[in-house]
Short mmCIF file of C-alpha atoms in Angstrom, two decimals:
data_model
loop_
_atom_site.label_atom_id
_atom_site.label_comp_id
_atom_site.label_asym_id
_atom_site.label_seq_id
_atom_site.Cartn_x
_atom_site.Cartn_y
_atom_site.Cartn_z
CA MET A 1 7.16 -12.65 -16.47
CA LEU A 2 6.94 -9.23 -15.24
CA GLN A 3 9.91 -8.03 -17.44
CA LYS A 4 7.99 -8.68 -20.56
CA ILE A 5 4.79 -6.22 -19.58
CA PRO A 6 6.51 -2.94 -19.49
CA SER A 7 3.21 -1.24 -18.24
CA LEU A 8 3.10 -3.42 -15.27
CA ASN A 9 6.64 -3.03 -14.53
CA GLN A 10 6.24 0.59 -14.62
CA LEU A 11 3.31 0.68 -12.51
CA VAL A 12 5.24 -1.95 -9.86
CA HIS A 13 8.05 0.66 -10.02
CA GLU A 14 6.05 3.88 -9.18
CA LEU A 15 3.99 2.20 -6.50
CA SER A 16 7.16 0.59 -4.75
CA ARG A 17 8.22 4.12 -4.22
CA LEU A 18 5.43 4.59 -1.55
CA PRO A 19 6.68 4.55 2.19
CA GLY A 20 6.10 0.81 3.28
CA VAL A 21 5.24 -0.87 0.00
CA GLY A 22 8.06 -3.09 -1.07
CA PRO A 23 8.72 -4.91 -4.56
CA LYS A 24 6.35 -7.60 -3.37
CA THR A 25 3.49 -5.67 -2.14
CA ALA A 26 3.91 -3.55 -5.23
CA ALA A 27 3.49 -6.54 -7.56
CA ARG A 28 0.70 -7.53 -5.60
CA LEU A 29 -0.99 -4.15 -5.89
CA ALA A 30 -0.19 -4.03 -9.46
CA TYR A 31 -2.00 -6.92 -10.19
CA HIS A 32 -4.88 -6.29 -8.30
CA ILE A 33 -5.28 -3.10 -9.93
CA LEU A 34 -4.94 -4.69 -13.54
CA ARG A 35 -7.72 -7.03 -12.56
CA SER A 36 -10.03 -4.00 -11.10
CA PRO A 37 -12.46 -2.59 -13.23
CA ASP A 38 -11.86 0.57 -15.28
CA ASP A 39 -13.83 2.78 -13.06
CA PHE A 40 -11.66 2.24 -10.05
CA VAL A 41 -8.49 3.15 -11.63
CA GLN A 42 -10.02 5.87 -13.21
CA ALA A 43 -11.34 7.19 -9.48
CA LEU A 44 -8.08 6.50 -8.28
CA ARG A 45 -6.25 8.57 -11.01
CA GLU A 46 -8.73 11.71 -10.55
CA ALA A 47 -8.14 11.20 -6.69
CA LEU A 48 -4.29 11.47 -7.28
CA LYS A 49 -5.18 14.80 -9.55
CA GLY A 50 -7.34 16.08 -7.00
CA VAL A 51 -5.00 16.26 -3.92
CA LYS A 52 -2.38 17.84 -6.07
CA GLU A 53 -4.32 20.31 -7.90
CA LYS A 54 -6.68 21.32 -4.74
CA ILE A 55 -5.03 21.09 -1.81
CA HIS A 56 -2.56 23.87 -0.54
CA GLU A 57 -0.85 24.79 2.65
CA CYS A 58 -2.91 27.34 4.88
CA PRO A 59 -0.94 30.85 4.81
CA GLU A 60 -1.48 31.31 8.39
CA CYS A 61 -0.78 27.52 9.92
CA PHE A 62 0.85 25.94 7.03
CA SER A 63 -1.68 23.02 7.48
CA PHE A 64 -3.10 21.43 4.42
CA THR A 65 -6.49 22.83 3.17
CA GLU A 66 -8.58 23.07 0.05
CA GLU A 67 -10.30 26.38 1.55
CA GLN A 68 -9.67 29.47 -0.86
CA ASP A 69 -7.73 31.24 1.51
CA VAL A 70 -6.97 30.13 5.31
CA CYS A 71 -7.82 26.50 6.59
CA HIS A 72 -10.95 26.24 8.57
CA PHE A 73 -9.11 26.27 11.97
CA CYS A 74 -7.63 29.87 11.31
CA LYS A 75 -11.13 31.04 9.80
CA ASP A 76 -13.17 29.60 13.00
CA MET A 77 -13.78 32.54 15.28
CA MET A 78 -15.14 30.15 17.78
CA ARG A 79 -11.75 28.56 18.52
CA ALA A 80 -9.41 30.24 21.02
CA GLN A 81 -7.45 32.97 19.00
CA ASP A 82 -4.75 33.13 22.03
CA SER A 83 -3.72 29.59 22.32
CA ILE A 84 -1.58 27.83 19.55
CA CYS A 85 -0.78 24.13 19.38
CA VAL A 86 2.56 23.59 17.50
CA VAL A 87 2.97 20.20 15.54
CA GLU A 88 5.55 18.48 13.20
CA ASP A 89 2.83 17.51 10.57
CA PRO A 90 -0.76 18.41 9.34
CA ALA A 91 -1.65 14.66 9.94
CA ASP A 92 -0.83 15.08 13.40
CA ILE A 93 -3.71 17.90 13.89
CA GLU A 94 -6.25 15.39 13.02
CA ARG A 95 -4.91 13.06 16.14
CA ILE A 96 -5.35 16.01 18.51
CA GLU A 97 -8.73 17.08 17.09
CA SER A 98 -9.68 13.21 17.85
CA SER A 99 -9.04 13.83 21.79
CA GLY A 100 -11.55 16.78 21.56
CA VAL A 101 -9.19 18.61 24.42
CA PHE A 102 -7.75 21.39 22.52
CA ARG A 103 -9.80 24.38 20.86
CA GLY A 104 -6.98 26.74 19.71
CA ARG A 105 -5.39 27.33 16.58
CA TYR A 106 -2.45 25.04 15.04
CA HIS A 107 0.78 25.81 13.60
CA VAL A 108 2.81 23.34 11.35
CA LEU A 109 6.49 22.97 11.36
CA HIS A 110 6.53 20.85 8.65
CA GLY A 111 9.39 18.55 10.41
CA ALA A 112 11.55 18.94 13.39
CA ILE A 113 15.30 19.91 13.87
CA SER A 114 17.66 17.16 13.01
CA PRO A 115 21.14 17.93 12.50
CA LEU A 116 21.78 14.71 11.39
CA ASP A 117 19.63 14.88 8.71
CA GLY A 118 20.71 18.55 7.92
CA ILE A 119 17.38 20.08 9.00
CA SER A 120 17.92 23.38 10.76
CA PRO A 121 15.44 25.88 12.11
CA GLN A 122 15.39 27.68 8.99
CA ASP A 123 14.03 24.69 7.03
CA LEU A 124 10.96 24.66 8.99
CA LYS A 125 8.17 27.13 9.70
CA ILE A 126 9.60 28.41 12.86
CA GLN A 127 10.00 31.99 11.73
CA ALA A 128 6.44 32.16 10.45
CA LEU A 129 5.40 30.86 14.31
CA LEU A 130 7.35 33.67 15.79
CA ASP A 131 5.85 36.16 13.44
CA ARG A 132 2.39 34.74 14.70
CA LEU A 133 3.23 35.07 18.30
CA SER A 134 4.74 38.71 18.27
CA PRO A 135 2.67 41.56 19.52
CA GLY A 136 0.09 43.12 16.91
CA PRO A 137 0.79 46.27 15.39
CA GLU A 138 -0.56 48.30 18.24
CA GLY A 139 1.67 45.98 20.86
CA GLU A 140 -1.12 44.21 21.82
CA ILE A 141 -0.49 40.66 22.99
CA ARG A 142 -2.05 38.16 20.52
CA VAL A 143 -0.86 34.77 21.79
CA THR A 144 -0.50 33.78 25.41
CA GLU A 145 0.02 30.21 25.38
CA VAL A 146 2.02 27.88 23.04
CA ILE A 147 1.52 23.98 23.41
CA LEU A 148 4.51 21.86 22.01
CA ALA A 149 2.98 18.54 20.62
CA LEU A 150 5.90 17.46 19.03
CA ASP A 151 7.16 13.87 18.72
CA ALA A 152 8.57 12.21 21.41
CA ASP A 153 11.95 11.39 19.80
CA LEU A 154 15.38 12.86 19.44
CA GLU A 155 14.01 15.42 16.72
CA GLY A 156 11.09 16.63 18.71
CA ASP A 157 12.99 17.03 21.84
CA THR A 158 15.60 19.14 20.27
CA THR A 159 13.04 21.08 18.53
CA VAL A 160 11.45 21.53 22.16
CA LEU A 161 14.59 22.76 23.60
CA TYR A 162 15.07 25.29 20.83
CA LEU A 163 11.58 26.80 20.80
CA ALA A 164 11.11 26.78 24.64
CA LYS A 165 14.17 29.14 24.77
CA ILE A 166 13.23 31.32 22.40
CA LEU A 167 9.55 31.38 23.56
CA LYS A 168 10.75 32.14 27.32
CA ASP A 169 12.32 35.28 26.07
CA MET A 170 9.27 36.31 24.54
CA ASN A 171 7.23 35.97 27.93
CA ILE A 172 4.98 33.46 26.35
CA LYS A 173 3.52 30.34 28.49
CA THR A 174 4.87 27.33 26.76
CA SER A 175 4.44 23.86 27.58
CA ARG A 176 4.99 20.43 26.00
CA ILE A 177 2.60 17.43 26.09
CA ALA A 178 3.29 15.12 28.63
CA HIS A 179 4.80 11.85 28.32
CA GLY A 180 3.96 8.63 30.53
CA VAL A 181 2.26 5.37 30.76
CA PRO A 182 -0.41 5.27 27.63
CA ILE A 183 -4.27 4.73 29.00
CA GLY A 184 -4.93 1.14 28.86
CA GLY A 185 -0.97 0.55 29.09
CA ASP A 186 0.35 -2.47 31.60
CA ILE A 187 3.26 -1.06 33.38
CA ASP A 188 5.04 -4.41 32.85
CA TYR A 189 5.47 -3.81 29.20
CA ILE A 190 6.17 -0.20 29.17
CA ASP A 191 10.12 0.75 28.58
CA TYR A 192 12.06 2.06 31.41
CA ARG A 193 12.69 5.71 29.78
CA THR A 194 8.77 6.02 29.48
CA LEU A 195 8.40 4.84 33.09
CA GLY A 196 11.10 7.06 34.29
CA ARG A 197 9.41 10.04 32.44
CA ALA A 198 6.26 8.95 33.83
CA ILE A 199 7.34 9.09 37.50
CA GLU A 200 9.05 12.47 37.41
CA ASN A 201 6.04 14.18 35.87
CA ARG A 202 3.54 12.31 38.44
CA VAL A 203 0.73 14.31 39.03
CA GLN A 204 -1.07 14.70 42.41
CA VAL A 205 -4.32 13.09 43.20
CA MET B 1 -9.36 17.43 9.93
CA LEU B 2 -9.65 15.02 7.02
CA GLN B 3 -13.23 15.37 6.59
CA LYS B 4 -12.55 19.14 6.01
CA ILE B 5 -10.26 18.02 3.13
CA PRO B 6 -12.64 16.72 0.56
CA SER B 7 -9.70 15.70 -1.92
CA LEU B 8 -7.44 14.05 0.59
CA ASN B 9 -10.58 12.06 1.89
CA GLN B 10 -11.43 11.11 -1.60
CA LEU B 11 -7.80 9.61 -2.02
CA VAL B 12 -7.82 7.84 1.08
CA HIS B 13 -10.88 5.98 0.40
CA GLU B 14 -9.72 5.03 -3.15
CA LEU B 15 -6.28 3.53 -1.40
CA SER B 16 -8.34 1.94 1.05
CA ARG B 17 -10.14 -0.24 -1.69
CA LEU B 18 -6.66 -1.57 -2.48
CA PRO B 19 -5.97 -5.21 -0.84
CA GLY B 20 -4.23 -4.92 2.56
CA VAL B 21 -4.49 -1.30 2.62
CA GLY B 22 -6.52 -0.22 5.64
CA PRO B 23 -7.85 3.19 6.39
CA LYS B 24 -4.73 3.77 8.73
CA THR B 25 -2.23 3.07 5.89
CA ALA B 26 -4.48 4.81 3.37
CA ALA B 27 -4.27 7.84 5.17
CA ARG B 28 -0.40 7.57 5.81
CA LEU B 29 0.04 7.16 1.94
CA ALA B 30 -2.37 9.92 1.05
CA TYR B 31 -0.38 12.56 3.05
CA HIS B 32 2.83 11.06 1.60
CA ILE B 33 1.21 11.49 -1.69
CA LEU B 34 0.41 15.10 -0.90
CA ARG B 35 3.75 15.89 0.18
CA SER B 36 5.35 14.32 -2.95
CA PRO B 37 6.64 15.99 -5.96
CA ASP B 38 4.07 16.52 -8.65
CA ASP B 39 6.10 14.77 -11.23
CA PHE B 40 5.65 11.32 -8.87
CA VAL B 41 2.05 11.70 -8.87
CA GLN B 42 2.08 12.25 -12.84
CA ALA B 43 4.14 9.17 -13.19
CA LEU B 44 1.84 7.21 -10.92
CA ARG B 45 -1.11 8.26 -12.65
CA GLU B 46 0.56 7.80 -16.04
CA ALA B 47 1.44 4.15 -14.79
CA LEU B 48 -2.18 3.44 -13.75
CA LYS B 49 -3.51 4.60 -17.23
CA GLY B 50 -0.87 2.41 -18.84
CA VAL B 51 -1.74 -0.92 -17.38
CA LYS B 52 -5.47 -0.63 -18.11
CA GLU B 53 -4.91 0.41 -21.53
CA LYS B 54 -2.07 -1.51 -22.74
CA ILE B 55 -2.57 -4.88 -21.20
CA HIS B 56 -4.79 -7.65 -22.35
CA GLU B 57 -5.26 -11.22 -21.72
CA CYS B 58 -3.28 -13.42 -24.42
CA PRO B 59 -6.02 -15.13 -26.16
CA GLU B 60 -4.14 -18.66 -26.29
CA CYS B 61 -3.30 -18.87 -22.29
CA PHE B 62 -5.24 -15.75 -20.70
CA SER B 63 -2.12 -14.85 -19.09
CA PHE B 64 -1.46 -10.76 -19.23
CA THR B 65 0.52 -9.57 -22.29
CA GLU B 66 1.42 -6.33 -23.93
CA GLU B 67 1.89 -7.78 -27.18
CA GLN B 68 -0.04 -7.36 -30.25
CA ASP B 69 -1.61 -10.68 -30.27
CA VAL B 70 -0.63 -13.78 -28.36
CA CYS B 71 1.88 -13.33 -25.39
CA HIS B 72 5.38 -13.94 -25.70
CA PHE B 73 5.06 -17.39 -24.04
CA CYS B 74 2.60 -18.32 -26.61
CA LYS B 75 4.65 -16.92 -29.46
CA ASP B 76 8.13 -18.42 -28.18
CA MET B 77 8.67 -21.81 -30.61
CA MET B 78 11.65 -22.81 -28.58
CA ARG B 79 9.13 -23.83 -25.83
CA ALA B 80 7.98 -27.25 -25.72
CA GLN B 81 4.69 -27.35 -27.53
CA ASP B 82 3.27 -30.50 -25.92
CA SER B 83 3.06 -29.47 -22.59
CA ILE B 84 1.15 -27.15 -20.48
CA CYS B 85 1.18 -25.79 -16.80
CA VAL B 86 -2.12 -24.74 -15.59
CA VAL B 87 -1.98 -22.03 -12.94
CA GLU B 88 -4.56 -19.75 -11.13
CA ASP B 89 -3.25 -16.57 -11.89
CA PRO B 90 -0.81 -14.67 -14.31
CA ALA B 91 1.05 -13.81 -11.10
CA ASP B 92 1.86 -17.64 -10.61
CA ILE B 93 3.70 -17.83 -14.09
CA GLU B 94 6.37 -15.38 -12.65
CA ARG B 95 7.14 -17.65 -9.74
CA ILE B 96 7.36 -20.78 -11.92
CA GLU B 97 9.68 -18.82 -14.46
CA SER B 98 11.91 -18.25 -11.75
CA SER B 99 12.34 -21.58 -11.03
CA GLY B 100 13.35 -22.07 -14.35
CA VAL B 101 12.61 -26.05 -14.31
CA PHE B 102 9.29 -25.53 -16.96
CA ARG B 103 9.91 -24.77 -20.39
CA GLY B 104 6.31 -25.17 -21.88
CA ARG B 105 3.16 -23.41 -22.26
CA TYR B 106 0.99 -22.10 -19.67
CA HIS B 107 -2.42 -21.90 -19.06
CA VAL B 108 -4.37 -19.57 -16.88
CA LEU B 109 -7.63 -20.44 -15.29
CA HIS B 110 -8.20 -17.24 -13.42
CA GLY B 111 -8.99 -18.68 -10.12
CA ALA B 112 -10.11 -21.89 -8.91
CA ILE B 113 -13.41 -23.84 -8.38
CA SER B 114 -14.91 -22.76 -5.06
CA PRO B 115 -18.70 -23.74 -4.19
CA LEU B 116 -18.77 -21.38 -1.32
CA ASP B 117 -17.89 -18.40 -3.63
CA GLY B 118 -20.18 -19.52 -6.25
CA ILE B 119 -17.28 -20.41 -8.69
CA SER B 120 -18.06 -22.98 -10.91
CA PRO B 121 -15.76 -24.57 -13.77
CA GLN B 122 -17.86 -22.24 -15.96
CA ASP B 123 -16.48 -19.20 -14.70
CA LEU B 124 -12.82 -20.22 -15.38
CA LYS B 125 -10.94 -20.81 -18.44
CA ILE B 126 -11.32 -24.56 -18.18
CA GLN B 127 -13.37 -24.92 -21.70
CA ALA B 128 -10.65 -23.09 -23.31
CA LEU B 129 -8.10 -25.18 -21.72
CA LEU B 130 -9.97 -28.59 -23.00
CA ASP B 131 -9.96 -26.73 -26.42
CA ARG B 132 -6.21 -26.53 -26.22
CA LEU B 133 -5.83 -29.96 -25.13
CA SER B 134 -8.22 -31.55 -27.77
CA PRO B 135 -6.37 -33.38 -30.99
CA GLY B 136 -5.84 -30.70 -34.10
CA PRO B 137 -7.92 -30.69 -37.10
CA GLU B 138 -6.20 -33.82 -38.65
CA GLY B 139 -6.57 -35.75 -35.35
CA GLU B 140 -2.77 -34.97 -34.28
CA ILE B 141 -2.09 -34.92 -30.42
CA ARG B 142 -1.08 -31.34 -29.74
CA VAL B 143 -0.60 -32.02 -25.76
CA THR B 144 0.85 -34.85 -24.27
CA GLU B 145 1.35 -33.46 -20.67
CA VAL B 146 -0.41 -31.33 -18.25
CA ILE B 147 1.33 -30.16 -14.89
CA LEU B 148 -1.43 -28.70 -12.25
CA ALA B 149 0.13 -25.69 -10.61
CA LEU B 150 -2.53 -25.10 -8.37
CA ASP B 151 -2.53 -23.46 -4.80
CA ALA B 152 -2.34 -26.27 -1.99
CA ASP B 153 -5.68 -25.20 -0.77
CA LEU B 154 -9.54 -26.45 -0.63
CA GLU B 155 -10.28 -24.86 -3.93
CA GLY B 156 -6.90 -25.83 -5.52
CA ASP B 157 -7.65 -29.36 -4.65
CA THR B 158 -11.25 -29.37 -5.99
CA THR B 159 -9.99 -27.92 -9.13
CA VAL B 160 -7.16 -30.63 -9.53
CA LEU B 161 -9.83 -33.37 -8.86
CA TYR B 162 -12.32 -32.01 -11.31
CA LEU B 163 -9.74 -31.41 -13.94
CA ALA B 164 -7.58 -34.86 -13.35
CA LYS B 165 -11.06 -36.97 -14.12
CA ILE B 166 -11.67 -35.18 -17.10
CA LEU B 167 -8.03 -35.16 -18.71
CA LYS B 168 -7.98 -38.72 -17.50
CA ASP B 169 -10.55 -39.47 -19.99
CA MET B 170 -8.53 -37.71 -22.37
CA ASN B 171 -5.91 -39.76 -21.78
CA ILE B 172 -3.37 -36.87 -21.07
CA LYS B 173 -0.56 -37.49 -18.51
CA THR B 174 -1.54 -35.22 -15.75
CA SER B 175 0.46 -34.40 -12.67
CA ARG B 176 0.30 -31.78 -9.79
CA ILE B 177 3.18 -30.28 -8.33
CA ALA B 178 4.36 -31.91 -4.98
CA HIS B 179 3.79 -30.75 -1.73
CA GLY B 180 6.05 -31.22 0.95
CA VAL B 181 8.79 -29.68 3.26
CA PRO B 182 10.12 -26.28 1.54
CA ILE B 183 13.66 -26.09 0.87
CA GLY B 184 15.51 -24.63 3.79
CA GLY B 185 12.67 -25.80 6.04
CA ASP B 186 12.91 -27.13 9.57
CA ILE B 187 10.74 -30.14 10.16
CA ASP B 188 10.38 -29.04 13.85
CA TYR B 189 8.07 -26.03 12.20
CA ILE B 190 6.25 -28.04 9.46
CA ASP B 191 2.76 -28.46 10.42
CA TYR B 192 1.45 -31.99 10.38
CA ARG B 193 -0.82 -32.09 7.20
CA THR B 194 2.16 -31.01 4.96
CA LEU B 195 4.39 -33.31 6.64
CA GLY B 196 2.01 -36.26 6.17
CA ARG B 197 1.90 -35.28 2.76
CA ALA B 198 5.57 -35.12 2.39
CA ILE B 199 5.97 -38.78 3.82
CA GLU B 200 3.42 -40.20 1.67
CA ASN B 201 4.98 -38.57 -1.22
CA ARG B 202 8.53 -39.60 -0.47
CA VAL B 203 10.90 -40.08 -3.25
CA GLN B 204 13.36 -42.82 -3.52
CA VAL B 205 17.38 -41.78 -2.91
#
């Protein structure tokens, strides 16, 4: 039947381009949308328009923002100016903020170095990060500490190694977030690589 | 961070109203959409508009259609006129068509009788079905067989019982689709109710 309703096919096609949405899920969503009231569909269309028209990258940290100029993190003078947390994606900032532990600035790389996917340091916001880390016009040190909060995968590790080397030469205190057993995690169920890292990075009590 | 980007929040809110999309999935989809090219978002918005503007219910069988008048099933004179397959949802038609076994007309109830959810026969397209089944203006029999292809749950069973009683009085041959072990199914893994039904409805070989 689907092939006889072109509009429905079209919506299934568009929805199935979303991540994690296969043809069956897309068809289920499309039928749901078809049965939904007009105002829901209108609200969804407006929301889609809104994110594309109103949101832009912060020129300072490259996170997403709806503010006129820089984002509210870069604008917030109550946050530490000399500490930058480097993340892969804007969504990561939200997770870190919810921990409530970090109160400095952020910098979004928009990805990680991945030779296999053809992503080199030039494709990421690495030069912009180095510009932020370099001394000010009168030679004053602006940033003293960088925390690398990148994913614990091959690409994240590669990016950490790449940045650590450069930052060491710049004399900036650099750390990466710890890997280990998750809080509430049962050691029985932790993979051996995580457990190995947790033992290596043991903390004195 | 989310609460600081109203447009993104709005999109997450709208997406999380879709079935099977929780807040985390909605946030993931919203970030993906934010990073997508403008033309994808535009295409998605157009597709959403299309399904609401172009698709309507067929006045004959109440399936969805984009045709001017009745749907292509009701229009198709090559299909048997005297046999109607009753389904709960338009999407069910697609499944039945893919089996290739049925070549008659359809009738969509748009749900099933469910006293718990306050859905009574009056809320479904049951009167319209009875109108289709009643003899023509000159007393000629138009429909001789009705196949009930409703879900194998409490609501489906209730609706089958309700319709079977009425159709029996109308002298229309009524059947429901068989329940049993799925093709390729392993008896070890079939629940006892299905297996019981499969034994009751055993077919001579």
